[in-house]
C-alpha cells in the first residue's frame, strides 16, 4: 500500500474554532476520483435512457367505477349512462366494469330465484327441498345454461308445470362472465374498459370468457388461481394481451407471476372510507401526485355522494394533470429494460468511492474497516445481488465522501454536493430495473442511507492518535449541563428525521405541514424538508462561525441534507426528472437559507460579545 501523507497540524488553520482533523491525502486519491468519473459515463447514459423511457410513459387513464355510478344515478333519479356521459365531458375516459354474478341476472329479469321454503309453501310440491334454492329462466335458456359453468351439483325439477334448476347453495354471488351488452354500449361511447373478474372455486374455467379489454383489475388480496400453480398458469395464458393492474398499497398474491409475462399498469385507488374524509380538492391533489410522481397509469375514481362534489373532483384532477404534463388517454404499457453491460461498468464507481472514503479517514485503518463493513452490510442486505448492493453502497458512500475529503470552508459544500449528485447517477443506473420502476422491488436499506453516512463522517472526526487515548480522553472529559442538553437535542432531532424518513410512523406530518405540502405539490414539485434544513446546517458548520464541537454537529446536520439527495433518487417508481426537480429546489432553497443563516449567526454572536460594552472595549 502506498504511504499515507500525514499533515503536521491536525486542525485546519482556515477554520477558526473547528476541532475536527483534516482527512488523509492518499496518493491514490486522484486515480480513484478519475475512476469514479469514468464509471459515471455509462451511468449517465443509463440515466438518459431512463428519462426517455419515463417521458414516453406520461399518460394516464381516469377510470370511473361503474357500479358506484349506478348507485349515485339511481339516488338522483338519473340514467347511469347519461350521468357517466356528463363525467366523460369532465375528463373521465375509462370505466371499471365488474364481472356479472347471478344476482345481476336476477336484477335484469333474466332469471327468477326462489328459496326452497318459499317455493314449497307456494306450490306444496313434495319435489321441492326447502333447504335448497331454485332458478327458473325468464329469458329462455339462461338458467339451464348456468350449471355447466360450475362444479356445483344441480338438477332439473318440474314444479307447478315449470322447469326449475335446483341448487344446493345460494347461487346469487356466483360469477357468470361479462355483461357484453353493457360493455358494447360503453365502447360505443368512447370509453376505455377495465374488467374486474371475480374468483370462485366453483368455476370450471375461470378466465375463459373474459372480454376484449386492455386492462384487468383483480379483486381481493390475490389473483385468480393464486393458490393453484396449474390454474395460475392458465390465467397467465388467458390474459392474452390484457395488462394486469398493480394497485398501490394493495399486494395481491400471484400477481408477480402475471407481471413477469404481461407487465403491469400501476393503479391508484382511494378507499371509499378514506375518500369520505377528504374534500374533492385534496383528493384531486392526490390523484395528480400519483400520476406525476409515482407513475400511476390507471387513476381509479369513485364518485362522491353528490354529483357536484364528483364534478369538482374530476375538474380539478384533469386541470392538475394537464399542468403536470400527464395526458389523459389509454396508456400503452411498455416494460423498462436494463442494459447489463452499462450497469456492469457502473459498478466500478461505487466500489472506487468506498475505497477512497476509507483511505481518506485521518485514521486510515479505521476508515478501511468502516468502508469494508459498510460494503459488506450493503451486499448482505440486498441478498448478494451485486447491482442492488452497489446501489446501496453508492447511497451511503457519496453523501459522506465529500465531507470526509474536504470540510474546511463554505465552498467545500459544493464539492460535497457535486459528489452526492454523482452518486445519484450510480444509484439510478444500478437500482432502476423492470421491477423496481413498478414498485415491486423497493430499494433495500433506506434507513441505512440516513444512518451510515452520519456514522462514517462522525468516525472521520476522530483525531489522528491511538484510539485508546481517544476513548480515555472522551471518558475523562468534563461534561457540562449545556453539553448534555445539546446532545439530547441533537439525538432528538436525528430520531425525528430517521422516523420521518417514510412518513409512515407515529412521527407523521402535522395537518399544517400536510396543507403546506399539498399547496406546494399542486404548484410545483415539493422539495424535501430534510434537504432544506440539512443544507443550511452544513453550510453554517463549514463556515466555522460556531466554536468547538458546534461546527462538527452542524456538519453532521449537513450530512443529513446530502443523504436526503440520494434518498430522493432511491424511489425508482418516481420519474428521474421529478426527483431531480425536487433535489435542485431543495439545494437552491438550502443554499440561500444557509448563506443567510451564516450572516445572521455572525451578527448574533457579535451582538452577544459586544452588548453593553463601550466601543473602546470592543476594539480592544
XYZ file of C-alpha atoms in Angstrom:
620
model
C 0.000 0.000 0.000
C 1.202 3.493 -0.787
C 2.227 5.567 2.256
C -0.318 7.944 3.735
C 0.575 11.626 3.777
C 0.256 12.858 7.351
C -0.421 16.594 7.834
C 1.653 18.236 10.513
C -1.271 20.085 12.055
C -4.475 18.091 12.596
C -6.534 21.284 12.892
C -7.026 23.288 9.679
C -5.872 26.862 10.262
C -8.510 28.238 7.867
C -11.404 27.013 10.021
C -11.461 29.093 13.157
C -12.914 27.114 16.014
C -13.109 23.840 14.108
C -11.807 20.904 16.106
C -12.087 18.080 13.562
C -8.956 16.709 11.905
C -8.307 17.088 8.198
C -8.529 13.969 6.053
C -5.614 11.988 4.746
C -4.418 12.822 1.246
C -3.687 9.384 -0.137
C -1.625 9.117 -3.349
C -4.445 7.048 -4.898
C -6.994 9.861 -4.432
C -6.723 11.403 -7.945
C -6.730 7.941 -9.558
C -9.805 6.852 -7.658
C -11.584 10.124 -8.454
C -10.760 9.601 -12.124
C -12.104 6.060 -11.956
C -15.339 7.343 -10.416
C -15.771 9.916 -13.183
C -15.088 7.356 -15.928
C -17.582 4.950 -14.404
C -20.122 7.785 -14.217
C -20.202 7.948 -18.042
C -22.136 4.665 -18.553
C -24.272 5.608 -15.530
C -25.113 8.915 -17.215
C -26.040 7.113 -20.437
C -28.390 4.865 -18.458
C -29.917 7.916 -16.774
C -30.635 9.480 -20.170
C -32.209 6.233 -21.397
C -34.389 6.075 -18.289
C -35.578 9.671 -18.776
C -36.529 8.894 -22.383
C -38.495 5.856 -21.240
C -40.301 7.780 -18.493
C -41.163 10.673 -20.801
C -42.802 8.231 -23.214
C -44.961 6.900 -20.381
C -46.505 10.213 -19.225
C -50.064 9.083 -19.855
C -52.845 8.022 -17.504
C -56.469 6.948 -17.689
C -59.155 8.401 -15.441
C -61.276 5.320 -14.737
C -64.703 5.613 -13.093
C -66.137 2.726 -11.067
C -69.374 1.789 -12.894
C -71.354 0.209 -10.004
C -70.714 3.325 -7.924
C -72.034 5.496 -10.771
C -75.152 3.314 -10.995
C -75.782 3.765 -7.261
C -75.340 7.525 -7.483
C -77.541 7.823 -10.594
C -80.400 5.890 -9.019
C -80.232 8.035 -5.912
C -80.882 11.135 -8.019
C -83.305 9.546 -10.484
C -80.911 9.642 -13.434
C -79.803 7.144 -16.054
C -76.317 5.764 -15.283
C -75.064 6.142 -18.859
C -76.280 9.745 -19.037
C -74.543 10.618 -15.762
C -71.410 8.854 -16.975
C -71.538 10.936 -20.172
C -71.506 14.072 -18.005
C -68.423 12.794 -16.190
C -66.843 11.931 -19.537
C -67.046 15.599 -20.516
C -65.199 16.407 -17.285
C -62.270 14.131 -18.060
C -63.270 10.512 -17.405
C -62.071 8.308 -20.267
C -62.323 4.838 -18.717
C -64.874 2.721 -16.890
C -64.275 -0.097 -14.423
C -66.825 -2.861 -15.056
C -67.198 -5.828 -12.724
C -67.973 -9.338 -13.853
C -71.642 -10.191 -13.617
C -72.949 -12.533 -10.933
C -76.215 -14.476 -10.974
C -77.681 -11.734 -8.801
C -77.240 -9.321 -11.734
C -79.202 -11.693 -13.961
C -81.972 -11.699 -11.367
C -81.982 -7.871 -11.233
C -82.213 -7.640 -15.029
C -85.131 -10.118 -15.104
C -83.320 -12.863 -16.990
C -83.809 -15.480 -14.272
C -86.073 -15.888 -11.256
C -84.775 -17.137 -7.874
C -86.847 -18.779 -5.150
C -85.796 -20.314 -1.881
C -86.963 -23.872 -1.470
C -89.024 -22.906 1.564
C -90.931 -20.235 -0.371
C -91.426 -22.391 -3.443
C -92.740 -25.312 -1.404
C -95.081 -23.030 0.525
C -96.473 -21.669 -2.755
C -96.819 -24.974 -4.595
C -96.974 -27.594 -1.849
C -94.834 -29.823 -4.087
C -93.008 -32.626 -2.310
C -90.306 -32.430 -5.016
C -89.067 -29.133 -3.542
C -86.356 -29.312 -0.869
C -86.890 -26.341 1.479
C -83.132 -26.170 2.208
C -82.202 -25.632 -1.475
C -82.549 -22.780 -3.982
C -84.389 -22.795 -7.300
C -83.721 -20.846 -10.506
C -86.114 -20.504 -13.440
C -85.443 -18.847 -16.797
C -87.331 -15.691 -17.714
C -85.114 -15.278 -20.771
C -85.250 -18.701 -22.426
C -82.283 -20.989 -21.716
C -80.400 -18.744 -19.268
C -80.963 -20.750 -16.072
C -80.475 -24.065 -17.885
C -77.055 -22.947 -19.235
C -75.634 -21.891 -15.885
C -74.811 -25.283 -14.246
C -72.221 -26.109 -16.930
C -70.065 -23.230 -15.635
C -69.659 -24.692 -12.147
C -68.626 -27.819 -10.296
C -71.700 -27.488 -8.031
C -74.114 -30.436 -8.489
C -77.546 -29.311 -9.710
C -80.654 -30.991 -11.136
C -83.735 -30.043 -13.122
C -87.118 -30.414 -11.398
C -90.689 -29.873 -12.582
C -92.785 -27.868 -10.130
C -96.220 -26.490 -10.950
C -95.743 -27.193 -14.633
C -92.486 -25.174 -14.783
C -88.847 -26.236 -15.064
C -86.616 -25.149 -12.199
C -82.861 -25.671 -11.625
C -82.234 -26.850 -8.104
C -79.053 -25.570 -6.354
C -77.769 -26.937 -3.026
C -76.350 -23.497 -2.120
C -77.372 -19.899 -2.763
C -76.080 -19.138 -6.296
C -76.678 -15.370 -6.126
C -72.993 -14.415 -5.976
C -71.588 -16.935 -8.459
C -69.766 -15.130 -11.322
C -71.303 -15.559 -14.766
C -68.947 -13.592 -17.032
C -69.172 -10.091 -18.527
C -72.278 -8.097 -19.364
C -71.395 -7.839 -23.045
C -74.356 -5.642 -23.942
C -73.292 -3.022 -21.380
C -69.664 -3.212 -22.449
C -70.633 -2.730 -26.093
C -72.595 0.401 -25.153
C -69.652 1.803 -23.205
C -67.245 1.129 -26.057
C -69.572 2.866 -28.497
C -69.471 5.936 -26.260
C -65.668 6.018 -26.464
C -64.763 4.622 -23.040
C -61.711 2.504 -22.375
C -62.837 -0.520 -20.366
C -61.188 -2.070 -17.331
C -62.548 -5.512 -16.420
C -62.806 -6.720 -12.818
C -63.380 -10.509 -12.678
C -64.385 -12.414 -9.573
C -62.691 -15.523 -8.233
C -64.715 -18.569 -7.184
C -63.504 -22.112 -6.611
C -66.710 -23.467 -8.156
C -65.846 -22.098 -11.633
C -64.739 -24.761 -14.096
C -62.846 -22.477 -16.486
C -62.155 -19.059 -14.943
C -60.906 -16.506 -17.456
C -62.183 -18.399 -20.496
C -64.825 -15.777 -21.343
C -63.055 -12.532 -20.458
C -63.943 -9.648 -22.793
C -61.509 -7.887 -25.113
C -60.265 -5.075 -22.842
C -56.798 -3.550 -22.347
C -56.635 -3.888 -18.535
C -57.762 -6.307 -15.828
C -58.033 -5.421 -12.140
C -58.309 -8.403 -9.811
C -60.412 -8.103 -6.676
C -59.319 -9.026 -3.174
C -55.906 -9.995 -1.844
C -54.942 -12.496 -4.537
C -55.354 -13.005 -8.263
C -57.499 -15.788 -9.669
C -55.581 -19.064 -9.454
C -53.005 -17.821 -6.944
C -53.415 -20.941 -4.777
C -53.074 -23.454 -7.631
C -49.999 -23.279 -9.899
C -51.769 -25.061 -12.769
C -54.736 -22.668 -12.654
C -52.444 -19.645 -12.326
C -50.623 -20.782 -15.466
C -53.978 -20.917 -17.283
C -54.907 -17.425 -16.088
C -51.497 -16.184 -17.196
C -52.150 -17.608 -20.654
C -55.760 -16.383 -20.832
C -54.766 -12.819 -20.043
C -53.514 -12.633 -23.615
C -52.752 -9.007 -24.466
C -54.520 -7.699 -21.382
C -52.337 -5.970 -18.783
C -52.948 -6.658 -15.073
C -53.247 -3.724 -12.710
C -50.805 -3.257 -9.855
C -52.838 -1.467 -7.185
C -50.938 0.935 -4.947
C -50.529 -0.382 -1.370
C -52.593 -3.497 -2.151
C -50.324 -6.529 -2.576
C -52.059 -9.408 -4.337
C -50.752 -12.936 -4.127
C -49.792 -14.399 -7.521
C -49.688 -11.026 -9.287
C -45.905 -11.164 -9.679
C -46.272 -14.235 -11.905
C -48.628 -12.391 -14.238
C -46.476 -9.247 -14.242
C -43.413 -11.225 -15.288
C -45.227 -12.102 -18.526
C -47.535 -9.153 -19.149
C -46.047 -6.212 -17.288
C -48.324 -4.104 -15.111
C -50.276 -0.866 -15.038
C -49.597 0.929 -11.766
C -53.003 1.857 -10.361
C -54.023 4.410 -7.752
C -57.314 3.971 -5.948
C -58.663 5.538 -2.778
C -60.556 3.514 -0.207
C -64.187 4.766 -0.072
C -63.992 5.267 3.698
C -60.865 7.392 3.313
C -62.391 9.330 0.420
C -65.294 10.359 2.656
C -62.791 12.142 4.922
C -61.213 14.100 2.060
C -62.666 17.061 0.216
C -62.596 16.897 -3.616
C -59.731 19.396 -3.972
C -57.490 17.435 -1.597
C -58.327 14.152 -3.295
C -57.642 15.649 -6.733
C -54.191 16.638 -5.500
C -53.511 13.043 -4.515
C -54.541 11.716 -7.933
C -52.300 14.273 -9.614
C -49.398 13.381 -7.342
C -49.915 9.686 -8.066
C -49.749 10.208 -11.832
C -46.962 12.780 -11.859
C -44.628 11.480 -9.174
C -45.484 7.794 -8.696
C -46.010 6.753 -12.324
C -49.623 5.654 -11.792
C -51.194 4.817 -15.155
C -54.744 3.984 -14.034
C -56.411 6.527 -11.743
C -59.405 4.633 -10.382
C -62.103 7.079 -9.275
C -65.307 6.601 -7.306
C -67.976 9.322 -7.222
C -68.759 11.310 -4.103
C -72.294 11.130 -2.657
C -73.263 14.211 -4.676
C -72.821 14.985 -8.372
C -71.401 18.442 -7.629
C -68.643 17.066 -5.421
C -67.777 14.470 -8.047
C -67.658 17.155 -10.740
C -65.335 19.262 -8.573
C -63.038 16.263 -8.134
C -62.901 15.496 -11.858
C -62.480 19.100 -12.982
C -59.672 19.754 -10.513
C -57.941 16.449 -11.280
C -57.931 16.963 -15.052
C -56.694 20.538 -14.594
C -53.807 19.421 -12.388
C -52.898 16.549 -14.715
C -52.752 18.959 -17.652
C -50.442 21.297 -15.723
C -48.245 18.314 -14.832
C -47.922 17.296 -18.481
C -49.765 13.996 -17.969
C -52.015 13.199 -20.928
C -55.361 11.566 -20.112
C -55.700 8.744 -22.638
C -55.470 4.968 -22.848
C -51.978 4.161 -21.512
C -49.673 1.988 -23.570
C -47.649 -0.067 -21.104
C -44.039 -0.757 -22.055
C -41.572 -2.570 -19.822
C -38.398 -0.838 -18.669
C -35.323 -2.678 -19.960
C -31.918 -2.649 -18.258
C -28.599 -2.574 -20.143
C -26.459 -5.212 -18.464
C -23.148 -4.039 -19.974
C -23.591 -0.409 -18.911
C -24.805 -1.459 -15.457
C -21.727 -3.638 -15.023
C -19.414 -0.765 -15.989
C -21.276 1.430 -13.499
C -20.398 -0.987 -10.689
C -16.849 0.372 -10.653
C -17.822 3.836 -9.400
C -19.361 2.946 -6.022
C -16.545 0.490 -5.243
C -13.902 3.119 -6.034
C -15.793 5.698 -3.948
C -15.975 3.319 -0.987
C -12.234 2.657 -1.179
C -11.481 6.379 -1.466
C -13.673 7.069 1.558
C -11.774 4.572 3.664
C -8.369 5.877 2.561
C -9.373 9.476 3.362
C -10.009 8.947 7.066
C -7.454 10.565 9.410
C -7.187 7.047 10.882
C -6.790 5.095 7.652
C -7.107 1.649 9.185
C -10.341 2.651 10.888
C -11.552 4.121 7.610
C -10.826 0.969 5.636
C -12.523 -1.135 8.308
C -15.601 1.131 8.263
C -15.700 1.063 4.459
C -15.422 -2.722 4.324
C -18.143 -3.123 6.929
C -20.453 -0.742 5.057
C -19.890 -2.554 1.773
C -20.470 -5.981 3.314
C -23.652 -4.782 5.027
C -24.992 -3.360 1.750
C -24.324 -6.608 -0.122
C -25.894 -8.775 2.609
C -28.989 -6.559 2.872
C -29.532 -6.984 -0.862
C -29.127 -10.770 -0.734
C -25.773 -10.673 -2.563
C -27.267 -9.051 -5.643
C -24.230 -7.100 -6.935
C -26.198 -4.348 -8.663
C -28.631 -3.666 -5.814
C -25.779 -3.942 -3.303
C -23.650 -1.454 -5.243
C -26.643 0.921 -5.462
C -26.866 0.919 -1.664
C -23.077 1.349 -1.415
C -23.397 4.444 -3.603
C -26.280 5.752 -1.494
C -24.316 5.548 1.766
C -20.859 6.439 0.422
C -21.285 9.528 -1.745
C -23.170 11.648 0.867
C -20.259 11.096 3.257
C -17.386 11.226 0.773
C -17.385 14.957 0.099
C -17.432 15.932 3.790
C -14.703 13.433 4.577
C -12.479 14.666 1.743
C -12.940 18.403 2.393
C -14.610 20.308 5.246
C -12.558 23.442 5.885
C -14.625 26.208 4.251
C -18.067 27.021 2.869
C -17.020 26.244 -0.701
C -16.478 22.616 0.323
C -20.270 22.257 0.426
C -20.282 22.497 -3.362
C -17.721 19.685 -3.573
C -19.831 17.507 -1.273
C -22.979 18.285 -3.269
C -21.239 17.533 -6.570
C -20.139 14.125 -5.291
C -23.654 13.397 -3.972
C -25.123 14.211 -7.388
C -22.541 11.923 -8.988
C -23.707 9.205 -6.620
C -27.259 9.772 -7.885
C -26.184 8.510 -11.321
C -24.893 5.271 -9.831
C -27.973 4.723 -7.655
C -30.230 5.132 -10.685
C -28.059 3.077 -13.040
C -27.728 0.147 -10.659
C -31.100 0.224 -8.912
C -33.576 1.038 -11.695
C -34.927 -2.254 -13.069
C -38.123 -3.556 -14.628
C -39.452 -4.491 -11.180
C -38.153 -1.502 -9.211
C -39.745 1.101 -11.517
C -43.059 -0.713 -10.937
C -42.522 -0.550 -7.187
C -42.321 -4.349 -6.935
C -38.694 -4.366 -5.833
C -38.233 -1.422 -3.452
C -34.842 -0.027 -2.520
C -33.453 -2.054 0.367
C -31.653 -0.165 3.104
C -33.446 3.194 3.114
C -32.740 3.588 6.825
C -29.038 2.981 6.220
C -28.898 5.828 3.686
C -29.542 8.214 6.579
C -27.679 6.406 9.346
C -24.446 5.150 7.748
C -23.268 8.445 6.171
C -23.670 10.127 9.563
C -21.686 7.375 11.231
C -18.950 7.428 8.596
C -18.471 11.193 8.812
C -18.595 11.091 12.612
C -15.862 8.419 12.668
C -13.720 10.624 10.442
C -13.818 13.266 13.205
C -11.678 11.065 15.463
C -8.234 12.621 15.962
C -5.141 11.074 14.432
C -3.932 9.301 17.560
C -4.234 5.959 19.321
C -7.914 5.040 19.666
C -7.316 4.016 23.279
C -6.183 7.541 24.087
C -9.220 8.999 22.318
C -11.543 6.731 24.306
C -9.783 7.707 27.537
C -9.993 11.410 26.659
C -13.707 11.141 25.924
C -14.334 9.194 29.118
C -12.420 11.694 31.286
C -13.743 14.812 29.591
C -15.731 17.058 31.950
C -19.340 17.341 30.800
C -21.369 20.479 31.435
C -25.125 20.712 31.673
C -25.136 22.629 28.409
C -23.297 19.763 26.703
C -25.923 17.306 27.905
C -28.763 19.496 26.659
C -27.146 19.878 23.250
C -26.552 16.126 22.933
C -30.165 15.364 23.884
C -31.412 17.944 21.402
C -29.193 16.564 18.627
C -30.300 12.989 19.346
C -33.957 14.049 19.334
C -33.629 15.839 16.008
C -31.903 12.844 14.427
C -34.536 10.451 15.791
C -37.278 12.627 14.302
C -35.525 12.709 10.909
C -34.985 8.943 10.965
C -38.565 8.129 11.955
C -39.959 10.568 9.407
C -37.984 9.001 6.537
C -41.183 7.434 5.151
C -43.950 9.380 6.904
C -45.431 6.014 7.794
C -44.853 6.005 11.535
C -46.234 7.766 14.538
C -43.961 10.697 13.643
C -46.194 11.559 10.731
C -46.773 15.014 9.294
C -48.993 17.515 11.069
C -52.141 18.938 9.478
C -50.381 22.253 8.886
C -47.406 20.622 7.206
C -49.742 18.449 5.135
C -51.518 21.604 3.909
C -48.209 23.253 3.017
C -47.125 20.111 1.171
C -50.368 19.993 -0.805
C -50.097 23.644 -1.823
C -46.502 23.123 -2.924
C -47.138 19.941 -4.872
C -50.109 21.488 -6.686
C -47.962 24.380 -7.946
C -44.534 22.768 -8.295
C -42.601 19.680 -7.269
C -42.276 19.782 -3.499
C -38.686 19.818 -2.193
C -37.863 17.610 0.756
C -37.761 19.367 4.094
C -34.741 17.306 5.235
C -32.712 18.914 2.464
C -33.998 22.440 3.094
C -32.965 22.062 6.743
C -29.825 19.937 6.309
C -28.052 22.077 3.702
C -28.175 25.299 5.785
C -26.818 23.405 8.787
C -23.946 22.041 6.713
C -23.081 25.467 5.301
C -23.161 27.015 8.768
C -20.929 24.265 10.137
C -18.396 24.604 7.306
C -18.234 28.361 7.820
C -16.513 27.878 11.188
C -18.782 30.526 12.679
C -19.554 28.499 15.807
C -16.740 27.324 18.066
C -15.753 23.882 19.291
C -17.890 20.852 18.600
C -20.802 23.002 17.397
C -19.224 23.095 13.969
C -18.872 19.313 13.894
C -22.517 18.820 14.918
C -23.673 21.206 12.211
C -21.597 19.383 9.608
C -23.363 16.180 10.638
C -26.623 18.033 10.060
C -25.291 18.813 6.602
C -24.694 15.082 6.062
C -28.447 14.577 6.504
C -29.042 17.015 3.659
C -26.564 15.190 1.415
C -28.053 11.809 2.354
C -31.518 13.063 1.507
C -30.344 13.769 -2.058
C -29.508 10.102 -2.582
C -32.599 9.038 -0.664
C -34.783 11.080 -3.018
C -33.497 9.179 -6.042
C -33.884 5.763 -4.419
C -37.643 5.840 -5.165
C -37.347 4.283 -8.603
C -41.071 4.449 -9.373
C -40.716 8.244 -9.277
C -39.600 9.671 -12.642
C -35.956 10.722 -12.609
C -36.708 14.287 -13.728
C -39.253 14.700 -10.919
C -36.654 13.613 -8.369
C -34.150 15.991 -9.992
C -36.574 18.931 -9.719
C -37.217 18.114 -6.073
C -33.484 17.816 -5.410
C -32.435 21.086 -7.071
C -35.262 23.023 -5.451
C -34.027 21.751 -2.100
C -30.447 22.656 -2.971
C -31.414 26.171 -4.059
C -33.539 26.891 -1.016
C -30.951 25.301 1.280
C -28.059 27.291 -0.206
C -29.847 30.622 0.131
C -31.047 29.805 3.651
C -27.551 28.670 4.647
C -25.815 31.814 3.416
C -28.378 33.955 5.229
C -28.026 31.839 8.390
C -24.241 32.365 8.406
C -24.640 36.146 8.402
C -27.415 36.063 10.999
C -25.408 33.845 13.376
C -22.307 36.005 12.966
C -24.340 39.112 13.701
C -25.943 37.439 16.734
C -22.561 36.317 18.100
C -21.128 39.773 17.563
C -24.070 41.298 19.415
C -23.648 38.765 22.227
C -19.974 39.642 22.655
C -20.375 43.400 22.401
C -23.720 44.139 24.045
C -23.332 46.576 26.916
C -19.636 47.232 26.251
C -18.062 50.514 25.355
C -16.653 50.878 21.810
C -13.131 51.028 23.229
C -13.638 47.689 24.985
C -14.919 46.097 21.775
C -11.915 47.305 19.780
C -9.552 46.023 22.451
